[in-house]
Structures are given as C-alpha cells and as structure tokens.
Coordinates of C-alpha atoms and ligand atoms in Angstrom, one line a residue:
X182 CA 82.9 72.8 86.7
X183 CA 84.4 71.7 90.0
X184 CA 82.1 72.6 92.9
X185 CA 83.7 75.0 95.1
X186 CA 84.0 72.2 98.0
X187 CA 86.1 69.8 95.3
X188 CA 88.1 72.6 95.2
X189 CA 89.0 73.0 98.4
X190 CA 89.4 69.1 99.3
X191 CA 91.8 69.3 96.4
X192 CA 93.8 72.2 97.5
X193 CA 93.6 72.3 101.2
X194 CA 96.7 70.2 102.3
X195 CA 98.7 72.1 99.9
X196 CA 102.1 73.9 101.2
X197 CA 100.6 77.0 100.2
X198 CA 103.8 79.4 101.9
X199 CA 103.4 83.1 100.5
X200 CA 106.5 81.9 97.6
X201 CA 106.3 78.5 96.9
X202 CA 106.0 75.6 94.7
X203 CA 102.7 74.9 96.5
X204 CA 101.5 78.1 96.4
X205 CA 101.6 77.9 92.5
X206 CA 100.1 74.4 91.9
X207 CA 97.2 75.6 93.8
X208 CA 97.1 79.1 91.5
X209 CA 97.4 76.8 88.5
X210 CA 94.6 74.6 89.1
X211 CA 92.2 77.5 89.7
X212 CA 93.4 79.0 86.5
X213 CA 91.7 75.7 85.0
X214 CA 88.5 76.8 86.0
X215 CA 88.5 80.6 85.2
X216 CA 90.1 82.1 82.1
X217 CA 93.2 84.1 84.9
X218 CA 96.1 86.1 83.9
X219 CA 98.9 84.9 86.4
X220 CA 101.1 88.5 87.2
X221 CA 105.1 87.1 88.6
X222 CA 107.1 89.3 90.7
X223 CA 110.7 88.3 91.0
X224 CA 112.1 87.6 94.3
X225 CA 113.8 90.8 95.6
X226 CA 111.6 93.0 93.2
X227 CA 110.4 96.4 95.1
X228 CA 106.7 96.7 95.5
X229 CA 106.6 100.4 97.3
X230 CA 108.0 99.8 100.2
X231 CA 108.3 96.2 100.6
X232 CA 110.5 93.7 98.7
X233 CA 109.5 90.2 97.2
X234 CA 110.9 87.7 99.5
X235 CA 112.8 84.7 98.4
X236 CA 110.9 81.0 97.3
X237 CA 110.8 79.1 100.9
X238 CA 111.2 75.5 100.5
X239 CA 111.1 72.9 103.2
X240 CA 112.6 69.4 102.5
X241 CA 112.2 68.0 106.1
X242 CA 111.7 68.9 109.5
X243 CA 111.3 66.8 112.5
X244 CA 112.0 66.7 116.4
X245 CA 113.7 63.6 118.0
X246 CA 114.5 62.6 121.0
X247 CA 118.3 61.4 121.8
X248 CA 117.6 57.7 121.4
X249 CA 115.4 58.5 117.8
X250 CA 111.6 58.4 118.5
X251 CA 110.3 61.2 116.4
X252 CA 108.1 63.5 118.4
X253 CA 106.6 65.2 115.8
X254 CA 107.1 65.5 111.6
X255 CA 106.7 68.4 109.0
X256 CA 106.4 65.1 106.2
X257 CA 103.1 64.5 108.5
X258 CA 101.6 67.9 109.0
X259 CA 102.7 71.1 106.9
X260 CA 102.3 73.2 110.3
X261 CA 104.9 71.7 112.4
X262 CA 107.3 73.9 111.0
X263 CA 107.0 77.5 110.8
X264 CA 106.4 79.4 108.0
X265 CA 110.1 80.5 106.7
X266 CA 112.2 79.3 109.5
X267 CA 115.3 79.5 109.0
X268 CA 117.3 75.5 108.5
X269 CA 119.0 74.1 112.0
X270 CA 120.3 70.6 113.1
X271 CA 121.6 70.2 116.1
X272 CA 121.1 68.4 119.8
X273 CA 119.6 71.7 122.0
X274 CA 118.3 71.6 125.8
X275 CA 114.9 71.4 126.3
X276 CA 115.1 75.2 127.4
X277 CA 116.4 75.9 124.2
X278 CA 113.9 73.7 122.2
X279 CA 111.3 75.2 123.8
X280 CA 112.2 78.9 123.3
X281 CA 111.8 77.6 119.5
X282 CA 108.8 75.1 120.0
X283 CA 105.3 77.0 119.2
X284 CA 102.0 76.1 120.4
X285 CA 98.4 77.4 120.1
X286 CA 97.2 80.1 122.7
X287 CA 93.9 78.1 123.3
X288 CA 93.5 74.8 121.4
X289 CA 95.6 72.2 123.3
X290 CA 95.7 69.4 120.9
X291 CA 95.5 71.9 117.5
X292 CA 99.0 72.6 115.7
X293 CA 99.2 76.4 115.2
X294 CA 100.1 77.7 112.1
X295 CA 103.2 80.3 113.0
X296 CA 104.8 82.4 109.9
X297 CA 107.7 84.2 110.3
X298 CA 108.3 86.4 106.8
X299 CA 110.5 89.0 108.1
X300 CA 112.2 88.2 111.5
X301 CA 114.6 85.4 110.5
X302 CA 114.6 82.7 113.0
X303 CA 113.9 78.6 113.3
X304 CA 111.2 77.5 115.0
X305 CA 108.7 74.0 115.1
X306 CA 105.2 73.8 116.3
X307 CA 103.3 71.2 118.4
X308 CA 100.7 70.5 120.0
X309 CA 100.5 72.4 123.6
X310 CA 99.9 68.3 124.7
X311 CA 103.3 67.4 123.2
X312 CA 104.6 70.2 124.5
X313 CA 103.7 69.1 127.7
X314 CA 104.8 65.8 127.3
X315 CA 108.8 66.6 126.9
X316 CA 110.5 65.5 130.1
X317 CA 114.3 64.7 128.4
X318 CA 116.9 67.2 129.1
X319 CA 118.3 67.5 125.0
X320 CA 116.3 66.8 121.8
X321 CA 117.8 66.3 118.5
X322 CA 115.9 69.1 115.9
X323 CA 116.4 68.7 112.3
X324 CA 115.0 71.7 109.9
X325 CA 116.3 71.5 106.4
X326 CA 114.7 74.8 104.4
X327 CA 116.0 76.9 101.6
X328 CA 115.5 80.3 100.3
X329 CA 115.8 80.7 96.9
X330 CA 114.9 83.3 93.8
X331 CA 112.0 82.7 92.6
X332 CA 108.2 84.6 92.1
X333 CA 105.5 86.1 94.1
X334 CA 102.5 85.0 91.6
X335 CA 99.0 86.8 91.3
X336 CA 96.3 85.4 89.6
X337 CA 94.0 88.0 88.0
X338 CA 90.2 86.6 86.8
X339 CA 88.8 90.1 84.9
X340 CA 85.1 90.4 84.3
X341 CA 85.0 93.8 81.3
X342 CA 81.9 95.5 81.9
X343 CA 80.4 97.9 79.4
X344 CA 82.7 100.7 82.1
X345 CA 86.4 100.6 82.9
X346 CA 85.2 101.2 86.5
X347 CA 85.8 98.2 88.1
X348 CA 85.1 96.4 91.4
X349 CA 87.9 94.5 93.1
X350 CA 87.3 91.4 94.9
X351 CA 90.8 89.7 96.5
X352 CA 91.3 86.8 98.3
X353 CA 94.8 85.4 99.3
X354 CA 95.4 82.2 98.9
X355 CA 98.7 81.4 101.0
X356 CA 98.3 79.5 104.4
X357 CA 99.8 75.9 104.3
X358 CA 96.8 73.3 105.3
X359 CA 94.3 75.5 106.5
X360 CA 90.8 76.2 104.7
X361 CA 88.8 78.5 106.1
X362 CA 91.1 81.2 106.3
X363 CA 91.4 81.4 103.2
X364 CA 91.3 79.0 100.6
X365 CA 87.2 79.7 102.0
X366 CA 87.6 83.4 100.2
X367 CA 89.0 82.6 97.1
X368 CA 87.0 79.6 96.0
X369 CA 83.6 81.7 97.2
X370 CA 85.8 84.4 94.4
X371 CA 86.1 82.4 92.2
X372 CA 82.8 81.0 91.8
X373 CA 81.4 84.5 91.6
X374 CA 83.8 85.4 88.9
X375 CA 82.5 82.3 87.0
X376 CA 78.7 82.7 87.2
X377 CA 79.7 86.7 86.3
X378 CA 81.6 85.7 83.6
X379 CA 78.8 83.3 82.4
X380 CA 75.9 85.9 82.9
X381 CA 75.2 89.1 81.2
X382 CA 77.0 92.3 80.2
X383 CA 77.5 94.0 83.3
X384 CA 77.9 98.2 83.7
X385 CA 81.2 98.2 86.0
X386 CA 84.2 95.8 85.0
X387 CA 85.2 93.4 87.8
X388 CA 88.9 92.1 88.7
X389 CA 89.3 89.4 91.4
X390 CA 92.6 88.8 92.3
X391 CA 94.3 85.6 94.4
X392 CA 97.6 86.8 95.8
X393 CA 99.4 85.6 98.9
X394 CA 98.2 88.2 102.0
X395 CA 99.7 91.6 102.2
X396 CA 102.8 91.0 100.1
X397 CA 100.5 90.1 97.3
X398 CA 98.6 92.9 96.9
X399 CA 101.4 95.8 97.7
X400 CA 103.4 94.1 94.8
X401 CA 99.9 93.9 92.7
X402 CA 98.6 97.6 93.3
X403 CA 102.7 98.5 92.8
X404 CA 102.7 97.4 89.8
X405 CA 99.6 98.7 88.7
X406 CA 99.1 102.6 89.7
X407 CA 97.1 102.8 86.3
X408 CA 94.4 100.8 87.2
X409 CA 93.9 102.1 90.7
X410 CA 91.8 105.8 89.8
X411 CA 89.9 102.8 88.3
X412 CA 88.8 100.8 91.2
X413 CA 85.9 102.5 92.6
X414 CA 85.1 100.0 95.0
X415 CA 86.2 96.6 96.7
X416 CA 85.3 93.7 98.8
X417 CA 88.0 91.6 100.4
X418 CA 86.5 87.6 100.8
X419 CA 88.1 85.2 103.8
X420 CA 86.9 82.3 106.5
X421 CA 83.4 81.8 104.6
X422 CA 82.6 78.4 105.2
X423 CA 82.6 78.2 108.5
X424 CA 79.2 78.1 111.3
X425 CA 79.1 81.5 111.9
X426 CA 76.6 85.0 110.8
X427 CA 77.9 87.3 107.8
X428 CA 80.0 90.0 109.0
X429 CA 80.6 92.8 106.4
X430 CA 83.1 95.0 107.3
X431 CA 83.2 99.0 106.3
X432 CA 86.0 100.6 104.2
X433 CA 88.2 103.5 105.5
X434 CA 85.9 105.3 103.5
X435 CA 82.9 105.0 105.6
X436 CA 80.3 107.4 103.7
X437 CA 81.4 105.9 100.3
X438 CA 79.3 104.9 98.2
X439 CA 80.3 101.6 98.2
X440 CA 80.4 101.5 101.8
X441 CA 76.6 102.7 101.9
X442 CA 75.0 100.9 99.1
X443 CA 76.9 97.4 100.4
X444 CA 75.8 98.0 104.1
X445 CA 72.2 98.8 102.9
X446 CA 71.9 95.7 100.5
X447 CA 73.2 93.0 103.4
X448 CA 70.5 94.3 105.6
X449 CA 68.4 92.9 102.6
X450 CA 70.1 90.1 102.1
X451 CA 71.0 88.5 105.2
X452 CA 68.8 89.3 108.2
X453 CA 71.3 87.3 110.0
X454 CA 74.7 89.3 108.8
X455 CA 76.3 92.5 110.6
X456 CA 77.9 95.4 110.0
X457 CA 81.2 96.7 111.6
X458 CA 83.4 99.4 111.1
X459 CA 86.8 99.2 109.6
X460 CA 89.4 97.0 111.3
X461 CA 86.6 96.4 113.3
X462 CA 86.1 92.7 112.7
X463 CA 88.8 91.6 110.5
X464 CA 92.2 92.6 109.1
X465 CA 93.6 91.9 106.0
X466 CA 94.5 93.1 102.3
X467 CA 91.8 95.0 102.5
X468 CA 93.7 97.3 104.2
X469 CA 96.5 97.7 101.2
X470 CA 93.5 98.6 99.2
X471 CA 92.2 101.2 101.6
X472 CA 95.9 102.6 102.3
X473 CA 97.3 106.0 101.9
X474 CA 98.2 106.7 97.9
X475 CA 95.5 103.9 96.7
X476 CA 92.5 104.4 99.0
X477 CA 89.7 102.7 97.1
X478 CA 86.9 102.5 99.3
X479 CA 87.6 98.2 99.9
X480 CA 85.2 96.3 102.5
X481 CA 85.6 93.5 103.6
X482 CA 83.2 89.9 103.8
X483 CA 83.5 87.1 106.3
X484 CA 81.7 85.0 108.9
X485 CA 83.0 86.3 112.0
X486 CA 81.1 85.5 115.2
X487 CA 81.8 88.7 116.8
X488 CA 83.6 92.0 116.5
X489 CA 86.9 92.4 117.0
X490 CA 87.0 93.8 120.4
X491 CA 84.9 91.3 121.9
X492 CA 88.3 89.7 122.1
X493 CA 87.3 86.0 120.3
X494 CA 89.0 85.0 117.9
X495 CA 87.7 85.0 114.3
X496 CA 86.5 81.8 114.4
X497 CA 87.7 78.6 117.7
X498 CA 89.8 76.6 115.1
X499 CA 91.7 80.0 113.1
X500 CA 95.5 79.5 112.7
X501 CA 95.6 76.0 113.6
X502 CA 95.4 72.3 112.0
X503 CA 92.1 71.9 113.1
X504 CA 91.1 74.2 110.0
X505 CA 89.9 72.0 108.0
X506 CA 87.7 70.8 105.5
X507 CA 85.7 69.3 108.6
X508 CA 84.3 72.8 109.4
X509 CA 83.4 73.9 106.1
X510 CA 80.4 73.1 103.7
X511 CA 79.3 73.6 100.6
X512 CA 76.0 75.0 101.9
X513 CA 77.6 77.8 103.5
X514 CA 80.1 78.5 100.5
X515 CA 76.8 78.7 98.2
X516 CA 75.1 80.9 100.8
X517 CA 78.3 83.4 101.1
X518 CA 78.4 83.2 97.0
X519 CA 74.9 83.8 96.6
X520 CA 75.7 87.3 99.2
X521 CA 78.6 88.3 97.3
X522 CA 76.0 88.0 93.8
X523 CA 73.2 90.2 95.7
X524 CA 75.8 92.9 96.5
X525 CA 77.2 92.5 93.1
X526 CA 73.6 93.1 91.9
X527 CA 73.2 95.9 94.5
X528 CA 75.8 98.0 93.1
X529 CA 75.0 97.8 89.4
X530 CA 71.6 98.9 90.8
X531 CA 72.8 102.0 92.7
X532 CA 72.5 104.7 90.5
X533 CA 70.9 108.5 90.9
X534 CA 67.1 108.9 90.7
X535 CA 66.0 111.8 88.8
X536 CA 62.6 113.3 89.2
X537 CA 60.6 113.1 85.1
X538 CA 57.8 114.6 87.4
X539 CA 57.2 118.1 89.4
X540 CA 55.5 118.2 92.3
X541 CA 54.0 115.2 94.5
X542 CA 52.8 112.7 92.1
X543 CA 49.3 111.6 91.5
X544 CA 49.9 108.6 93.2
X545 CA 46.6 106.8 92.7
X546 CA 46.8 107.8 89.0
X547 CA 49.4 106.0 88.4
X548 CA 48.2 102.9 90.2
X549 CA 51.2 103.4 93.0
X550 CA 48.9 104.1 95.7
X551 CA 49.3 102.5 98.7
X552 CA 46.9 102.3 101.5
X553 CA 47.7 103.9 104.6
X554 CA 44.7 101.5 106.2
X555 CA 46.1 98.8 104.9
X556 CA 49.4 99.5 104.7
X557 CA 50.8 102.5 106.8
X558 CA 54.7 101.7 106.4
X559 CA 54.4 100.9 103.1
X560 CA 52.2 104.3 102.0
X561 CA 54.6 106.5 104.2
X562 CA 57.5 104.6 102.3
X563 CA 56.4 105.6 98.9
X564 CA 56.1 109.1 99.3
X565 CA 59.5 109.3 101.1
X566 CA 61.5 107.6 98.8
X567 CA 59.5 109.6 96.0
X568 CA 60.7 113.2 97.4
X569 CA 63.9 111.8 97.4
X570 CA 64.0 111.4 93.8
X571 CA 65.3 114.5 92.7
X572 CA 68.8 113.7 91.1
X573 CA 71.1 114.1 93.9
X574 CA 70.6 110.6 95.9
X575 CA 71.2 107.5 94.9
X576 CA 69.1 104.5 96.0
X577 CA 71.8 103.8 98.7
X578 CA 71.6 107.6 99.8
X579 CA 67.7 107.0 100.4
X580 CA 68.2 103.5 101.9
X581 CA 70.6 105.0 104.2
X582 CA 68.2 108.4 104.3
X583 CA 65.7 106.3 105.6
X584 CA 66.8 103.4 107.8
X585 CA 65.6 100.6 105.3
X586 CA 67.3 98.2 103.3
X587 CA 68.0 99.1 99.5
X588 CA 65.7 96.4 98.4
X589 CA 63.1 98.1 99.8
X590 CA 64.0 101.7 97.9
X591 CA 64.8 99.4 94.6
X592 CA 61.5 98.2 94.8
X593 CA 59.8 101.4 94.8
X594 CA 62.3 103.0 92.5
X595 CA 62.0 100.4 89.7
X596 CA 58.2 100.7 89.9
X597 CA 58.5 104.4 89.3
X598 CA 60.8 103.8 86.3
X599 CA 58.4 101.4 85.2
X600 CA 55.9 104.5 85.1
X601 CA 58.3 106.5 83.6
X602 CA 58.0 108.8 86.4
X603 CA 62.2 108.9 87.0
X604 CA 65.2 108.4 84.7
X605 CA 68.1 106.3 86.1
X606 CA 72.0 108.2 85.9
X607 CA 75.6 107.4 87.0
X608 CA 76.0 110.9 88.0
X609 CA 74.2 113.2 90.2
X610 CA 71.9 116.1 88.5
X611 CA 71.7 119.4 90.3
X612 CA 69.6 121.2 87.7
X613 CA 67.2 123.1 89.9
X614 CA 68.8 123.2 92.6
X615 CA 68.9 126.6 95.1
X616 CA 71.5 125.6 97.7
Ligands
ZN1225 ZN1 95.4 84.1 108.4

C-alpha cells in the first residue's frame, strides 16, 4: 500500500489538464491501489448542459527573445502555458506578448496556474519577476497544442453497504503540477475508501469519485440520474495537506441531516476545525452535487485559513508552482483522513432514539446517575438528551438541540442502549405523538 505522500510525490508533476494523457496515467495508478471502475465520456458527449471538451495536448511551448535566449519553457514547468491555449508561433511586440503573458496576483516569483476551457485564446505564464524583466521591443512565442477526440475519465472506488443509500465523497484530480489543490483531496479519498473497504460491513454504501473539476461531475451525475435519489449525503475533499485549521463547509441544504450530524461531529473531532456556510469558504464540485435537479445535501472539507469573505486566498501558494509537495505532509494527510473516518463513523451513528421507557427514568437505578455535586454539566446533560429520546430526533437533532458536540449525545445514547432503555431506528417514530 503506497502511503498517501508516495502518492503524491509520484503524481504531482503530472500534466493533469481536465482531458489528457496525464490526466489518465495519474487515474490509472490510483486504480492500482483501490479496486475503481473508470466511467469514459467521449469528447463532444452532452452532459446536461455542458459538452465534453476535446483531449488538450501540448508538445512545446516556449518564449524567446529575437537573438534565441529562451525566457521561459513549458518542457521545464507544466504551468508556463495555459491550460488549453490555443497553438501560435510568431514574432509579437512586447505589448502584444504581454496582453498574452500571465502572472500571479500576489506571488512575484510563483508561476500561476491559468486555465482557459471555454474562451479560446493563447496565452503563457511567468513569473511577475520575468515579466518585469522584458525590456526588447518583439519576442519570438512558440505554442504548439492540439485538440483532439478523446475522453473525459471518472474513476469510481464503491464501498456496498448493507443500504443502497450511499455517501459521495469526490475529489478532482485535474490541475497540472500543483498538490494541494487537489491531488491533496483525492489521495486523503482514497485512503478512506481503502481503510473502508478493509474494515467492516457498513449500513450506507459509499462512492468516491476522482473526476476532473466541474466538467467531471456534470458528465458523472449526467450520466447517472438513477443513482442520484440515492445519494443522501456528500462531502467534497481538496487542499488538505497544507498548515492550516479544518474548515467544513455546509451544503445548500443547511438543516439536512447530513449538514447537522457532520457540523456536530467536527466540533468533536477537531477543536481546532470551523464551520462555514455554503460557498462560504470554498467553491467547487460540490456545488454540481448541491445544484438544481440533483440537490444532494454535499459539504464540503478543506484546510482553509479563513472564510471566504475575509478576502485571503485559500491558502498563500494556491494556483501557482509554488504548490508543491514542499507544503504538504503526511502528518496532516493522516490527520484530515482520520477526520473524514470520524465523520464517516458519525453518520453511521446518527440514527433516531426511541424511548423503551415512559416517564423520567430511574436514573440511579440504572447506575446512569450523575452527580450534580460532582458533575453539574454532565447530570443536566443526561436528563436533556434523555427527554429527547422520544423517536423523533436523531442524535444530530439533540447535538444540535443542545449546543454540544454528537460525541457527547453518542455517549449518553449508547449507554442508554446499553440499558436497553432506547431502541436505535433509521426512521423517525411518531407513535404517541399529540401535535
Ligand atoms: Zn483549483
């Protein structure tokens, strides 16, 4: 088993363009770790309403100057092209070059990673240093790409539990040389699909899917309607590896129950990791999931340093070359893992509590009392998750009734199954209800 780290030291430098050969060496040597259907949509192919885009392939790129000294090199550094440019040769001005010649909004000496899918157009990036440095009137550019049919590929890893409810996890793995964002996501995915996969039966199914962003999952969830009254629940995993606190991001769905039984369980989990709302922190395939027409309730899991509108980016070195395996470690991959298990864990836990007893229970009787002079938050605690229990809240309801983390209801709960005080369900019980 290849540590999650290998992985990425392996992958990484890959050319990993949305459709490209890259892109599918790097889905082929995660389908040697995990038993993975790999799903192929032909270029052109409708997906809703989108379109598979043609197989981008670079064979060179470089800038010149007049006399031949080469400025910068895509054979060097996948980036200094963009993403789907359209091929040019030619001797332009340096007005012209520039109008073409990308550079990164804050890092000076970073390459940024520009991708342009849908607006035809050529175009290099540099560093904003090189970009400073051009002082000749006419550069020679030399951008040799093609666009050919070929196939959008998804892998899928599925997990059967003992229900055809599943939980989705997705990850894309597109972005040429970059790491954290999000070759970060889908190794963290992947080794949570192999320790599932290794572990006991589960009750839900699980499906992770690696796809290139956007594109991949319209043209996934297109060609899969049947499975989507399924999904009860997602997470979307990206930029994990990297030196900042958990952020867990809430579906359009807030008052889900994935979206409460999630939030509740990080608070447990993490004391370090935040919530936000959704787009609040981060924006991604998650948002196909959550769309109009599929709407499964999808959050979404990264290491963000702060929200969204606190106008920092995702992390200093996102879209550039300096995202790297340098700011990634296998620590932090095995802490996000080990986060994405505990909420796995969380929502096979989150069922309905209902009430075998009548009345307030004989605590002491049953050796559940607490004492309040000992223990005042943990006495009150008992008796208000225990009038709780009545059929019609799950153990996220309560956590979320209550303020607490869901650890702190499971505890309690699974003591008063234990006792045989409450019976576990799926599905809420009204019996005895006068509304
Ligand atoms: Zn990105």
């Amino acid at each position: 088993m290849t540590s999650m780290f290998d992985l990425i030291t392996q992958l990484w430098f890959l050319r990993r363009d949305i459709v490209s050969d890259d892109y599918d060496q790097a889905l082929q040597r995660l389908a040697q770790e995990v038993p993975m259907t790999i799903h192929e949509y032909p270029t052109g192919e409708p997906c809703w309403t989108w379109r598979v885009p043609e197989k981008w392939t670079c064979q060179a790129a470089y800038l010149e100057t007049l006399d031949g000294r080469r400025l910068l090199d895509y054979a060097v550094h996948p980036l200094h092209v963009v993403s789907y440019s359209l091929p040019f040769e030619g001797v332009v001005s340096r007005d012209e070059l520039l109008e073409h010649l990308h550079v990164h909004p804050r890092l000076p000496e970073a390459i940024p990673f520009v991708f342009k899918y849908y607006q035809r157009d050529w175009g290099l990036c540099a560093s904003q240093n090189l970009r400073d440095s051009l002082a000749d009137d006419a550069y020679r550019v030399v951008i040799r790409t093609s666009f050919t049919p070929g196939a959008l590929k998804v892998g899928e890893v599925l997990i059967p539990g003992a229900s055809d409810e599943t939980f989705v996890l997705v990850a894309h793995l597109c972005h040429p040389a970059m790491v954290n964002d999000d070759l970060s996501g889908v190794v963290v995915g992947l080794d949570v699909a192999r320790r599932l996969l290794a572990g006991p039966r589960l009750h839900y199914s699980y499906r992770l899917l690696i796809l290139p962003e956007t594109i991949g999952s319209v043209a996934y969830l297109s060609h899969h309607e049947g499975l989507i009254p399924k999904m009860t629940a997602g997470m979307f995993l990206e930029m994990l590896g990297n030196d900042s606190p958990h952020a867990l991001q809430g579906s359009f769905q807030p008052y889900s129950q994935a979206d409460r039984c999630l939030s509740s369980a990080l608070r447990g989990l993490d004391p370090h990791g935040y919530l936000g709302a959704y787009r609040g922190i981060i924006d991604n395939d998650e948002r196909q999931f959550n769309a109009p027409g599929v709407r499964v309730p999808m959050l979404s899991l990264s290491r963000v340093e702060a929200p969204k509108e606190s106008g920092c980016p995702p992390y200093p070195e996102y879209h550039s070359s300096l995202d790297t395996p340098a700011i990634v470690t296998q620590a932090r991959l095995e802490a996000s893992r080990d986060l994405v298990l505990g909420l796995i864990q969380a929502w096979e836990r989150n069922q309905y509590m209902v009430n075998r007893f009548k009345g307030e229970v004989f605590a002491s009787g049953y050796g559940l009392w607490v004492d309040y002079r000992v223990n005042p938050e943990g006495h009150r605690r008992l008796f208000e998750i225990m009038e709780r229990c009545d059929g019609t809240r799950t153990v996220a309801d309560i956590a979320g009734e209550l303020g607490i983390p869901f650890q702190a209801v499971w505890e309690v709960v699974a003591q008063l199954q234990e006792k045989e005080l409450v019976d576990f369900t799926r599905f809420p019980q009204v019996d005895g209800w006068r509304l």
